[in-house]
Coordinates of C-alpha atoms in Angstrom, one line a residue:
X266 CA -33.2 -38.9 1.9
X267 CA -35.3 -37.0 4.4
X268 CA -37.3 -33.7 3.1
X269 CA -34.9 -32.0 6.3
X270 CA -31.7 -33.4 4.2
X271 CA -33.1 -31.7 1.0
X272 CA -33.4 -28.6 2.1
X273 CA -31.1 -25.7 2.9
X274 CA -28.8 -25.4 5.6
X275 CA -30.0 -22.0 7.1
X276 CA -28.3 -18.4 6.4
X277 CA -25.2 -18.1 4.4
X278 CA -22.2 -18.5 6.3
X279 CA -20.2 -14.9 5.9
X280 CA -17.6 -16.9 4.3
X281 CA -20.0 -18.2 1.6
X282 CA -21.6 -14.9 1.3
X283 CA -18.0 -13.8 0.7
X284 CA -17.4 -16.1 -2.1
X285 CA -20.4 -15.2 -4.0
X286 CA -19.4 -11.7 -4.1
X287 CA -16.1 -12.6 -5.1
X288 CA -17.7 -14.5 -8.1
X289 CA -20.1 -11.7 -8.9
X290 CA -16.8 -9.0 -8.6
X291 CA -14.6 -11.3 -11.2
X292 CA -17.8 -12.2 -13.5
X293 CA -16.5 -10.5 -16.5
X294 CA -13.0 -12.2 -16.0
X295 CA -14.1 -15.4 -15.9
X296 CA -16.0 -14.9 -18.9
X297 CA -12.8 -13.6 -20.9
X298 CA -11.1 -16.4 -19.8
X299 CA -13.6 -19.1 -20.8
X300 CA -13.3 -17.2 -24.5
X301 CA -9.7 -17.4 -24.4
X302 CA -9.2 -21.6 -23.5
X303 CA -12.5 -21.9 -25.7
X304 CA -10.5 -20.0 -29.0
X305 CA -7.4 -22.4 -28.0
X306 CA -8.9 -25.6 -29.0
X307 CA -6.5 -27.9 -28.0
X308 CA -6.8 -31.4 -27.9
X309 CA -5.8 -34.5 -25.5
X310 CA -2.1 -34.5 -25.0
X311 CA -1.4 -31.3 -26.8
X312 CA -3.2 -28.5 -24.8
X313 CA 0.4 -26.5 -24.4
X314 CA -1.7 -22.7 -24.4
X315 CA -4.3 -23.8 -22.6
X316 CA -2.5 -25.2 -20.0
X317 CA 0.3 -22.9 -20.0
X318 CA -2.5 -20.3 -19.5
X319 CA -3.8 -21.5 -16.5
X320 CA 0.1 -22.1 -14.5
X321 CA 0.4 -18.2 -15.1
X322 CA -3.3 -17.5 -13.9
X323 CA -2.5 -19.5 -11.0
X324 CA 0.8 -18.1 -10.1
X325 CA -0.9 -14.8 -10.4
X326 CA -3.1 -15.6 -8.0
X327 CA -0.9 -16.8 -5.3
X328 CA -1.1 -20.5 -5.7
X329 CA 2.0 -22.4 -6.0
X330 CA 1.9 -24.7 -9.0
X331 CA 4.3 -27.8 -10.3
X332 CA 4.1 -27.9 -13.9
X333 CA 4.2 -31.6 -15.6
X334 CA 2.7 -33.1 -13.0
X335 CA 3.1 -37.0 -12.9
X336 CA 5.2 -37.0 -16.3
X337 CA 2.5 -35.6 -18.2
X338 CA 3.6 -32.5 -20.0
X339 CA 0.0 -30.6 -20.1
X340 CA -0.9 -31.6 -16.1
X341 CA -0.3 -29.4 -13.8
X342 CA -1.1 -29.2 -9.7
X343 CA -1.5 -26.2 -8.0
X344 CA -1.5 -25.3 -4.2
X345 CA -2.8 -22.9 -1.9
X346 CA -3.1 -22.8 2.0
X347 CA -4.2 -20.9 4.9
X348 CA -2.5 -22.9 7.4
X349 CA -3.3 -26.7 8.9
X350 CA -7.2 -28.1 8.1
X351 CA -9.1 -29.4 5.5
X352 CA -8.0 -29.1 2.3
X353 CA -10.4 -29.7 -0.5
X354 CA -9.8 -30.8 -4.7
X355 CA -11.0 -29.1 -7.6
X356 CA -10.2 -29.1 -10.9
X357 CA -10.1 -28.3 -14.5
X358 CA -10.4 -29.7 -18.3
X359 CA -9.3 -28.2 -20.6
X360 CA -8.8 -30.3 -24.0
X361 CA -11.7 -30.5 -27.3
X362 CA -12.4 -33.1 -29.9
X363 CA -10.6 -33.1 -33.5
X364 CA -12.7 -32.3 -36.0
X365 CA -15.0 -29.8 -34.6
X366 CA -13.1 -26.4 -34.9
X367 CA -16.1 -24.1 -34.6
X368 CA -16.3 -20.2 -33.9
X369 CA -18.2 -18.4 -31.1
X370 CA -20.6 -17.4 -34.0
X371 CA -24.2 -18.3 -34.6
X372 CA -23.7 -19.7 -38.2
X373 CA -21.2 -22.9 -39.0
X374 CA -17.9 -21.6 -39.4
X375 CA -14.3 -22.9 -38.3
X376 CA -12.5 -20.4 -36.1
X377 CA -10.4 -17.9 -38.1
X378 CA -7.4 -19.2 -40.2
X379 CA -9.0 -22.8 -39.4
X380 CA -10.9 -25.3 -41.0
X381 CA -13.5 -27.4 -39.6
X382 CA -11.4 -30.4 -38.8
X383 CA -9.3 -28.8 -36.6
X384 CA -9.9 -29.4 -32.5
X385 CA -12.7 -27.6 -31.0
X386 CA -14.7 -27.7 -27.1
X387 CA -18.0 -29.8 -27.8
X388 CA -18.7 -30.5 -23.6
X389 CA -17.4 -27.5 -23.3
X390 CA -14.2 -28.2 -21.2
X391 CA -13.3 -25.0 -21.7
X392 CA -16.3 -23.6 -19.2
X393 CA -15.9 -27.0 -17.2
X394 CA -12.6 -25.4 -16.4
X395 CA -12.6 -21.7 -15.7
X396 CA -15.9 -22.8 -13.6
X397 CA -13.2 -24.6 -11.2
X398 CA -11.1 -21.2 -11.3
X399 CA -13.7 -19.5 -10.2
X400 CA -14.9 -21.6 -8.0
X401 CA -11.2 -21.5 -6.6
X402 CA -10.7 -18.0 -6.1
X403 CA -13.9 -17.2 -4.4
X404 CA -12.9 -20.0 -2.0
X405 CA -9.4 -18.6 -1.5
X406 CA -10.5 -15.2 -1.0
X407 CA -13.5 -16.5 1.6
X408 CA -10.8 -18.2 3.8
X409 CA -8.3 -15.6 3.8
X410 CA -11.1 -12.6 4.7
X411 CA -12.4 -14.9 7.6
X412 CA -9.5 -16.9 8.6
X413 CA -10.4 -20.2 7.9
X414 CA -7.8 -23.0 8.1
X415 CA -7.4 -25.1 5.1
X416 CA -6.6 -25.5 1.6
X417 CA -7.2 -26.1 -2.1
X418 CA -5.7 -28.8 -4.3
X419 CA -6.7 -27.4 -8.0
X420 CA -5.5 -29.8 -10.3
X421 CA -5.3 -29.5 -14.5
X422 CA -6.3 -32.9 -15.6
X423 CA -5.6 -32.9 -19.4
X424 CA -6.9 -35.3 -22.1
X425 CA -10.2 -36.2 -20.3
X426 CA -11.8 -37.4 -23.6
X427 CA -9.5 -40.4 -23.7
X428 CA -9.9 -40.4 -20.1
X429 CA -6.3 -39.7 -19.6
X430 CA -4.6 -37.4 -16.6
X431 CA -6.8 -38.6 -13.6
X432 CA -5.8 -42.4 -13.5
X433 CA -2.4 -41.4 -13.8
X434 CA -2.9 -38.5 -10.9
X435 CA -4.6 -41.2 -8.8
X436 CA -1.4 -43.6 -9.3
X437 CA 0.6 -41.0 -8.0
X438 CA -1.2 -39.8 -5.0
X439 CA -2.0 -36.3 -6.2
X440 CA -5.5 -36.7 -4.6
X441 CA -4.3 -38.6 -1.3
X442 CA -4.4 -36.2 1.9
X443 CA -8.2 -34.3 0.1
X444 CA -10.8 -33.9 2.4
X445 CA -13.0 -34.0 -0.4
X446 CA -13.2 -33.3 -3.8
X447 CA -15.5 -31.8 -5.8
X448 CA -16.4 -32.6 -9.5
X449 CA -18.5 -30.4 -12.2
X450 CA -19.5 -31.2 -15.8
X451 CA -21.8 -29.1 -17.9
X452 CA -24.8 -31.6 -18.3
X453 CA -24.8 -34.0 -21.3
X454 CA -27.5 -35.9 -21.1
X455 CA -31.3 -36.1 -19.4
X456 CA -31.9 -36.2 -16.6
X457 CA -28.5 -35.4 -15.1
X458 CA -29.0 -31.7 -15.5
X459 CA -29.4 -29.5 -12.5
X460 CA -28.4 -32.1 -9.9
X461 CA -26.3 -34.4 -8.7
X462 CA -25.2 -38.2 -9.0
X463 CA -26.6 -40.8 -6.6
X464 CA -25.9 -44.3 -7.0
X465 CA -25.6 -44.5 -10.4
X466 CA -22.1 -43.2 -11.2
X467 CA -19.6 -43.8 -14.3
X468 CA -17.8 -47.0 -15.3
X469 CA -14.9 -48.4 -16.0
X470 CA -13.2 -46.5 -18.7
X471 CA -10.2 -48.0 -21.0
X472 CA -7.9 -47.2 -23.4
X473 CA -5.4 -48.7 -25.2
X474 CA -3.8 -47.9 -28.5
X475 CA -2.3 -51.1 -30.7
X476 CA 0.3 -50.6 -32.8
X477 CA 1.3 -52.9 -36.1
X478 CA 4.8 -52.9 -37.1
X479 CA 5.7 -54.5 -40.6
X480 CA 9.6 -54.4 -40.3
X481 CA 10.8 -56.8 -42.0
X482 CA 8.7 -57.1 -45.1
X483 CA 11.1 -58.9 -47.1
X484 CA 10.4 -62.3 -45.3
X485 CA 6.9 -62.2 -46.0
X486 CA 6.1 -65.5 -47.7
X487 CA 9.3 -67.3 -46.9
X488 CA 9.5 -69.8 -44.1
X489 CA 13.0 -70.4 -43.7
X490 CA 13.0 -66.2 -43.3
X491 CA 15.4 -66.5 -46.1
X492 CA 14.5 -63.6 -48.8
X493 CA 14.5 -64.7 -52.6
X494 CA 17.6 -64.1 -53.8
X495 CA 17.2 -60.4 -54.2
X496 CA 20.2 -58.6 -53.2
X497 CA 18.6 -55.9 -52.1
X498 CA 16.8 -55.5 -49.2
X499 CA 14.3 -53.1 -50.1
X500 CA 13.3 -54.8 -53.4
X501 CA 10.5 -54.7 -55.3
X502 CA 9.7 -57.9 -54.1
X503 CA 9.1 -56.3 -50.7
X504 CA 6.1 -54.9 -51.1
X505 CA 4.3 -57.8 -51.2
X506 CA 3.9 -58.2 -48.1
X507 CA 0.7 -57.3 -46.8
X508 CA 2.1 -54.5 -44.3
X509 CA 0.9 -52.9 -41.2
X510 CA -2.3 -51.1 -43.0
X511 CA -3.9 -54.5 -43.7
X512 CA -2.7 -55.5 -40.2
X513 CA -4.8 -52.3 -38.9
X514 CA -7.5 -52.7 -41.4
X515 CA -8.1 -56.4 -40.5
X516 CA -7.9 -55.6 -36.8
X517 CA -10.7 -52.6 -37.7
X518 CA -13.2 -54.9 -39.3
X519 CA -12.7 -58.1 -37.4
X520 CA -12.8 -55.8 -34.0
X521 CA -16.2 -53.8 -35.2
X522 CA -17.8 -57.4 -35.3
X523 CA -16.5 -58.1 -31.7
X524 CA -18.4 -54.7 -30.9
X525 CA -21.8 -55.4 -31.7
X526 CA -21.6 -59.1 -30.7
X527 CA -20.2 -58.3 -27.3
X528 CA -22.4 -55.2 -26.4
X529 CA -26.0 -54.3 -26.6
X530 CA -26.7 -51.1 -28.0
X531 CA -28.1 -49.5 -24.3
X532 CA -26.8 -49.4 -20.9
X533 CA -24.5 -46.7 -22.1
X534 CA -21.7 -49.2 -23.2
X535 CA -19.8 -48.9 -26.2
X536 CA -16.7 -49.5 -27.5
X537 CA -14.7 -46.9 -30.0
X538 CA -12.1 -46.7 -32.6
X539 CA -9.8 -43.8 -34.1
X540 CA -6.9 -44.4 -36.3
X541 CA -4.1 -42.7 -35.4
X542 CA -1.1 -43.5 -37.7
X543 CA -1.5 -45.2 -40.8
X544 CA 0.9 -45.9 -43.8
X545 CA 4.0 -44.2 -43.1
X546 CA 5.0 -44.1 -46.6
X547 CA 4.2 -42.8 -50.0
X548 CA 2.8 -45.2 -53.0
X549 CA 6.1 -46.7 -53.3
X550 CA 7.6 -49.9 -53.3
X551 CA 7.6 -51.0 -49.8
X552 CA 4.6 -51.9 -47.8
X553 CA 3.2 -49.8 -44.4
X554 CA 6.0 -50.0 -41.8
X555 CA 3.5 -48.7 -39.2
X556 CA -0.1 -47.9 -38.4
X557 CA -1.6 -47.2 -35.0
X558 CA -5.2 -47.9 -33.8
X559 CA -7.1 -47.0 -30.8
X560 CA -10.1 -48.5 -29.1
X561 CA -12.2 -46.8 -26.3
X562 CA -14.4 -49.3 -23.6
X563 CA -16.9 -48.1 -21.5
X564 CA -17.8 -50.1 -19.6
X565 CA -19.5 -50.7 -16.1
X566 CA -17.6 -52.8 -14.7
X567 CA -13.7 -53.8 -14.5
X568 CA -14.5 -57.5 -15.2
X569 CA -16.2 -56.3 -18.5
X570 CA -13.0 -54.3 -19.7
X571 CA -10.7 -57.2 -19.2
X572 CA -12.8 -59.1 -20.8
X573 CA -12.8 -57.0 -24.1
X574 CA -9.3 -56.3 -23.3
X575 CA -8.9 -60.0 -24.2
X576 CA -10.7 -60.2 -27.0
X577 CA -8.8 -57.4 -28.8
X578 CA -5.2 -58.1 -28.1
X579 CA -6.5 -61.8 -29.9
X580 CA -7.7 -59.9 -33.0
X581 CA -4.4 -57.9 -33.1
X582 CA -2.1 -61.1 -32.8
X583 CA -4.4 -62.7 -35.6
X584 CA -4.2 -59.3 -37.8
X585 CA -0.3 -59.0 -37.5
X586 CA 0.3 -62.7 -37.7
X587 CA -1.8 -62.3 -41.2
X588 CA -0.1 -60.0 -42.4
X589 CA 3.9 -60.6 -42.0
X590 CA 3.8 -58.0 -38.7
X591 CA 4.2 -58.4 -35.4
X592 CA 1.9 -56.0 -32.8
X593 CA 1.9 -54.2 -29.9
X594 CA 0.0 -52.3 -27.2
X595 CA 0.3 -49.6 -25.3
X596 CA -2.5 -48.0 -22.4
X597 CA -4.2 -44.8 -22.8
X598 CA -6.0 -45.4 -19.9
X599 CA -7.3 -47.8 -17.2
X600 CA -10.1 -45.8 -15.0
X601 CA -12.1 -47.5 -12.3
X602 CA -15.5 -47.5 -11.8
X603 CA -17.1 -44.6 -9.9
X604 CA -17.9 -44.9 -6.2
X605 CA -21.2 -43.2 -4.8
X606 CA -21.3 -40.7 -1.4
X607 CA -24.8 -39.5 -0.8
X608 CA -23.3 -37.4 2.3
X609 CA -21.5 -35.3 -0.5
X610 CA -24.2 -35.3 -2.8
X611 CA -26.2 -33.6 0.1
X612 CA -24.3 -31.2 0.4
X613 CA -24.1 -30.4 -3.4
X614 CA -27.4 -30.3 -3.6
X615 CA -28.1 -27.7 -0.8
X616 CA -26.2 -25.9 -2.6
X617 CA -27.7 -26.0 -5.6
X618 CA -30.8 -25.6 -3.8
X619 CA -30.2 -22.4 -2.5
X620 CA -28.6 -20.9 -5.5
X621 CA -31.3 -22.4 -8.3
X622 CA -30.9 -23.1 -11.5
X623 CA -28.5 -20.7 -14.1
X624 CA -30.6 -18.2 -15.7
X625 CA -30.5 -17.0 -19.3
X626 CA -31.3 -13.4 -20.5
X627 CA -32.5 -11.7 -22.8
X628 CA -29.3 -11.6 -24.7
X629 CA -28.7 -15.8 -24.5
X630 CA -32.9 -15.6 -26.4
X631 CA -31.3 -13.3 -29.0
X632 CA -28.4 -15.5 -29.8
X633 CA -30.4 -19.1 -29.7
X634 CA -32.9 -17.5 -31.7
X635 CA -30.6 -15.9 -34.3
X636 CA -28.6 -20.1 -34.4
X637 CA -32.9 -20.9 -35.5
X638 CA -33.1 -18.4 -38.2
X639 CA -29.7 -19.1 -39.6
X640 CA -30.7 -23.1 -40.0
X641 CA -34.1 -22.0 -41.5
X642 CA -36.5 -22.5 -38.5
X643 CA -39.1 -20.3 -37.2
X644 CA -38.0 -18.4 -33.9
X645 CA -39.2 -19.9 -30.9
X646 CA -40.4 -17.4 -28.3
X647 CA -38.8 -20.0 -25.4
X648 CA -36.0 -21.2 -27.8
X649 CA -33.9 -22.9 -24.9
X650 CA -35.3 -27.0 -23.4
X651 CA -37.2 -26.7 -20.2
X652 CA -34.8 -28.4 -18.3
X653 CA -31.8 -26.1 -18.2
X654 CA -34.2 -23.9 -15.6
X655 CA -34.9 -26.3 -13.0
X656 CA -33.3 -28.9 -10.4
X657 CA -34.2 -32.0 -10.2
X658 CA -33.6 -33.8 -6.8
X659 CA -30.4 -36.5 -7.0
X660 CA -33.2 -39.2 -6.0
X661 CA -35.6 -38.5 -8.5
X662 CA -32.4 -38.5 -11.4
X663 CA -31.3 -41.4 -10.5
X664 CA -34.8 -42.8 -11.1
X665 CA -35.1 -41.8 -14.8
X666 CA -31.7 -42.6 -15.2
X667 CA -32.7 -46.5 -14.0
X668 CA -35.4 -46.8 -16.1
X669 CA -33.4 -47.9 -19.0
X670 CA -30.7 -50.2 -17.1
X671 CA -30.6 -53.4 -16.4
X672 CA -31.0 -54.1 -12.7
X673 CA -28.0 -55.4 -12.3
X674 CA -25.8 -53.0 -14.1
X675 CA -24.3 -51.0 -11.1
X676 CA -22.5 -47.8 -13.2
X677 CA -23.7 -46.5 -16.6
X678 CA -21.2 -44.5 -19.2
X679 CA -17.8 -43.3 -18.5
X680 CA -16.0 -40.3 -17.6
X681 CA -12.7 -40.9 -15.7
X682 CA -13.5 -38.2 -12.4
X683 CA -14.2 -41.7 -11.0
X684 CA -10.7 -42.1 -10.3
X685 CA -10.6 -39.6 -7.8
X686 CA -13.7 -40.9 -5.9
X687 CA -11.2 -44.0 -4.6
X688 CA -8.9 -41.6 -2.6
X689 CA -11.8 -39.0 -1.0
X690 CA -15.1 -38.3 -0.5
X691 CA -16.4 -36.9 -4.3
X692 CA -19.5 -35.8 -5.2
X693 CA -20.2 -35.2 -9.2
X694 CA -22.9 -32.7 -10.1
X695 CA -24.1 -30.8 -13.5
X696 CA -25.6 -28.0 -14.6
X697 CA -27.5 -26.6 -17.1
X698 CA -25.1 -25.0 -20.5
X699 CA -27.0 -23.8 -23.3
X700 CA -29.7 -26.2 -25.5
X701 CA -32.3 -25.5 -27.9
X702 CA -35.6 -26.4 -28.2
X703 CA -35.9 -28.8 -31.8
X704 CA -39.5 -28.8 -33.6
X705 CA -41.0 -32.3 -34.0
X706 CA -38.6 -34.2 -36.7
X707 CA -35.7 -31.7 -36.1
X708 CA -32.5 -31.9 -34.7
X709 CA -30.1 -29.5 -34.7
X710 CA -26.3 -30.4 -35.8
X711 CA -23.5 -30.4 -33.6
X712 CA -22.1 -27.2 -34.7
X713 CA -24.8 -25.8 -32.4
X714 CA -24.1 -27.0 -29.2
X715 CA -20.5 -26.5 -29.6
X716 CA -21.3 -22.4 -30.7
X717 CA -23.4 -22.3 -27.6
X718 CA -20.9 -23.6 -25.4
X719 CA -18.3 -20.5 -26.7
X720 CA -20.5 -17.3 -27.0
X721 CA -20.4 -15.7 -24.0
X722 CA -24.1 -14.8 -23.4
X723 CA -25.2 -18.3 -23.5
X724 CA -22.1 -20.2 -22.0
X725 CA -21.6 -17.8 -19.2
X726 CA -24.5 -18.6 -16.9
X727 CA -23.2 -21.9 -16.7
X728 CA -20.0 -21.1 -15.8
X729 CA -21.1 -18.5 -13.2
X730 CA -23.4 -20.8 -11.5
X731 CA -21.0 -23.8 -11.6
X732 CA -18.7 -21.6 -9.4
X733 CA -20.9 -20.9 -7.4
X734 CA -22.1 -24.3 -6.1
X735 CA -18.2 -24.9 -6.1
X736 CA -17.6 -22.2 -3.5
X737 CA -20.9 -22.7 -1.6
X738 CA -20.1 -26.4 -1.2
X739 CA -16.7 -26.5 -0.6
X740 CA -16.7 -23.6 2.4
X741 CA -19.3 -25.7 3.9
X742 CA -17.0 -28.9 4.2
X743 CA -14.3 -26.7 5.6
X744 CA -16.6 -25.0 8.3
X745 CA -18.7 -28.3 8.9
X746 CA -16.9 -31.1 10.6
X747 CA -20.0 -32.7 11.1
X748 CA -20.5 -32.5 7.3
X749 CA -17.2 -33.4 6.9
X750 CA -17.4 -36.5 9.1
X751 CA -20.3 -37.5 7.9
X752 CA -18.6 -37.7 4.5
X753 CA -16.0 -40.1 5.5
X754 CA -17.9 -42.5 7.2
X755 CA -19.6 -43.3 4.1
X756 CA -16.5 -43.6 2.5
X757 CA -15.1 -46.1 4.7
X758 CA -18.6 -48.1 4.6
X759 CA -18.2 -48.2 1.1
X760 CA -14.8 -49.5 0.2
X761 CA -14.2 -51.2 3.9
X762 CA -12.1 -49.0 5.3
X763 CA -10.8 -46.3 3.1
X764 CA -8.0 -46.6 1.0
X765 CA -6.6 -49.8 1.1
X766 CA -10.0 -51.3 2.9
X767 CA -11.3 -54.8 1.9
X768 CA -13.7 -52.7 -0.7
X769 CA -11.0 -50.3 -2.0
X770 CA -9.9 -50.7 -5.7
X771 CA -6.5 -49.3 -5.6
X772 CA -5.4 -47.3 -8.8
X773 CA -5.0 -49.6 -12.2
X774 CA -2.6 -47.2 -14.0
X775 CA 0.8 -49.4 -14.5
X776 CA 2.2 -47.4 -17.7
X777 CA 3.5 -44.2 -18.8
X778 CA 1.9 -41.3 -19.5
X779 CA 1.2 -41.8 -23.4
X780 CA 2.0 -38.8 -24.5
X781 CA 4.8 -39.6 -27.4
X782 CA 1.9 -41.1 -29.8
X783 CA 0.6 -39.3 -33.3
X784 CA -2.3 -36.9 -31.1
X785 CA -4.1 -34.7 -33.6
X786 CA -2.6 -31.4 -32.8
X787 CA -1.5 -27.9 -34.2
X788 CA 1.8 -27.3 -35.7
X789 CA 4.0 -24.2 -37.2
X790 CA 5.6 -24.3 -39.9
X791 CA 6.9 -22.0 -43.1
X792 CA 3.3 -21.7 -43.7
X793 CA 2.0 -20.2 -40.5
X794 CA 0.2 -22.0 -37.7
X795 CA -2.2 -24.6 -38.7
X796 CA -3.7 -27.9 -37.8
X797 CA -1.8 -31.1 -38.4
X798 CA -3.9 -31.4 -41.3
X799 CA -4.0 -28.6 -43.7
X800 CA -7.5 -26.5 -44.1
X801 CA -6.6 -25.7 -47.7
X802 CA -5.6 -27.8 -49.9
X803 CA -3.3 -26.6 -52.7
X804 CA -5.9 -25.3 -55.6
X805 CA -9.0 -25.9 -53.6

């Protein structure tokens, strides 16, 4: 990359120009509406509100919008056009992580009638989302004042932390036809922070949820499958038999050994576990009939998730066949490995070049420095990290972002926006959302980070300038062909041809969407609205 291809393109075009008005004009809207998804909460699967929220947003704006897309109940894909041309993706998350229900508030505190293990927005995806609104809008009302011919494909991808929606939108060909697409996360981790992905991009992401049934308990023991004279079935006798827990809890144990034999603890690999069902019955007499189990790779490489693929589904037929069960499993998810375009990343980072880095106010100080005092620390004059107020070049990232791989390890982490970079051009960028400062020996708890990411002073610099490179980036690929073309050409180079080229991994999603499993989630009932776990227990 030349110092030329670093820096900025010239003027505005009047349609950018346009769209940064449009931004500024609708910036107290767009921080409403990250407050609103950010109170919802919702987690993978289960984000009805929030994704109801955003069909009527859409529809209000004039996009027209299937609900449900590709059998997932929470997806959605909305349209808008101004006639034949380029039509360019966007999109938004919208789902949080159980267990970490936290207010917009500078102390620790669940949001009202809650308790802390309900689902709360840690990344946030709730700014991650309205960001792609807003970025949305501006375009849309840039190409109808000026005429320009095109489109937008905005897209709610639900259940990102499980890597869910995008494999399953890639199957379907919901990002076939894009011109390009465009993907934002608030930053995570140094150095990917004010800049833009070069080589290095995310791996292979899978998920897969195994499933123990104990159903017929009352052969446990007896090899002709004959019971033991008890007439009836659900004797005491029956319990027994081992049962689906043990199943699960011998797959847990044998399966965490497989995890730190099989991957080194750097690289950004890792496999996870959650439990998602277990017993299914009080302390009576009959065994488990039923526990569920689900295990997260990330990997870099497709070879590498197949392999560990492998090695589960052995543990799980040793667990059940321990335990008088017989097991099952069912994908979560199956996301290919990202798939570099430095013609797109130049032209995010001109963007981001022109625009700088998101800047906090006076207001953002008082709140980080009020979060200090609460935990007991001295105010900092400069409470926020350095690095949320300055770019770093994509080159210079991907640099520091090397320095702890292996040479040979091609993609590092996982997030499944890869998915989309298979069917068009895609550049993946991140800026700056709110972090403090930590004295030597501290570090702050999570609660922090996710407060940040919900009161509006801090979060909303973010989101504004996330839109902004959005708009900026996107109106330049509609009124550049050259741009444009240059974009393509690199994305035939790199899979041989495009889509179905001798390079091209075409999508791996070959099941359902797996929406019908035990997600953490809220419910109603005759005690009011709560999450599937009571806060309060009865005399606590």
């Amino acid at each position: 990359m030349t110092a030329d291809d670093l820096g900025t393109t010239g003027e505005l075009s009047a349609a950018q120009a346009t769209a940064l008005a449009t931004i500024a004009a609708r910036r107290h809207e767009l921080s409403g509406w990250c407050a609103t998804i950010f109170d919802f909460g919702e987690t993978a699967w289960r984000e009805y509100r929030s994704a109801e929220w955003y069909v009527a947003r859409l529809r209000a704006e004039g996009f027209t919008v299937e609900e449900g897309s590709a059998g997932m109940p929470t997806a959605f894909c909305a349209e808008w056009s101004n006639g034949e041309g380029p039509v360019i993706g966007l999109y938004a998350e919208y789902d949080g992580i159980p267990g970490n229900c936290q207010a917009a508030s500078t102390r620790r505190e669940p949001r009202a009638g809650l308790g802390f293990q309900a689902g709360g927005h840690t990344d946030p995806h709730s700014g991650l989302g309205i960001a792609g609104l807003g970025g949305a809008l501006a375009i849309k009302a840039a190409m109808e004042r000026h005429g320009l011919k095109g489109g937008i494909r905005f897209t709610g991808e639900p259940a990102e932390k499980v890597r869910g929606s995008k494999p399953i939108h890639a199957a379907k060909g919901y990002y076939d036809g894009l011109a390009a697409i465009l993907s934002f996360h608030p930053f995570y981790m140094l150095p990917m922070c004010n800049t833009v992905r070069w080589d290095t991009h995310c791996g292979a992401g899978w998920s897969m949820v195994y499933r123990f049934l104990c159903d017929a308990p009352e052969r446990w023991g007896h090899s002709d499958g004959q019971r033991d004279g008890a007439p009836i079935p659900q004797s005491h006798s029956a319990i027994r038999a081992p049962g689906a827990n043990d199943a699960l809890n011998i797959m847990f144990m044998t399966s965490k050994s497989l995890r730190d034999s099989m991957l080194p603890h750097q690289g950004g690999w890792s496999i996870s576990e959650a439990i998602l069902t277990a017993g299914q019955a009080t302390a009576d007499n009959q065994p488990a009939g039923l526990a569920e189990l689900q295990y997260m790779i990330r990997v870099p490489t497709i070879a590498m998730a197949e392999a560990v693929t492998a090695a589960l589904d052995r543990n799980a037929e040793a667990a059940a066949a321990m335990t008088g069960s017989r097991w099952e499993r069912h994908w979560v998810c199956k996301s290919r490995p990202g798939l570099a375009n430095h013609a797109m990343a130049r032209v995010v980072w001109q963007a981001m070049q022109r625009l700088g880095a998101p800047v906090w106010d006076d207001a953002a100080t008082a709140v980080a420095r009020e979060i200090q005092a609460s935990l007991g620390l001295q105010p900092m004059d400069d409470p926020f990290i350095p690095e949320m107020s300055r770019l770093i070049a994509p080159e210079a990232a991907e640099a520091i972002l090397r320095r702890d791989l292996a040479p040979s390890q091609t993609h590092s982490t996982s997030d499944d926006y890869t998915d989309m970079c298979w069917h068009a051009p895609t550049a993946r960028f991140y800026i700056a959302r709110p972090a403090l400062r930590a004295p030597e020996g501290f570090a702050y708890p999570s609660w922090v980070m996710n407060a940040l990411g919900g009161i509006p002073a801090t979060i909303d610099p973010m989101v504004e300038r996330a839109a902004q490179v959005l708009a900026l980036s996107a109106l330049r690929l509609i009124e550049d062909g050259a741009a444009r073309d240059a974009a393509w050409a690199e994305f035939r180079e790199r899979t041989g041809g495009g889509p179905g080229g001798a390079d091209w991994i075409p999508p791996l999603c070959d099941y359902a969407p797996p929406t019908g499993f035990r997600w953490p989630e809220y419910v109603t009932t005759a005690r009011g609205r709560d999450w599937w776990i009571p806060s309060a227990m009865p005399g606590a």
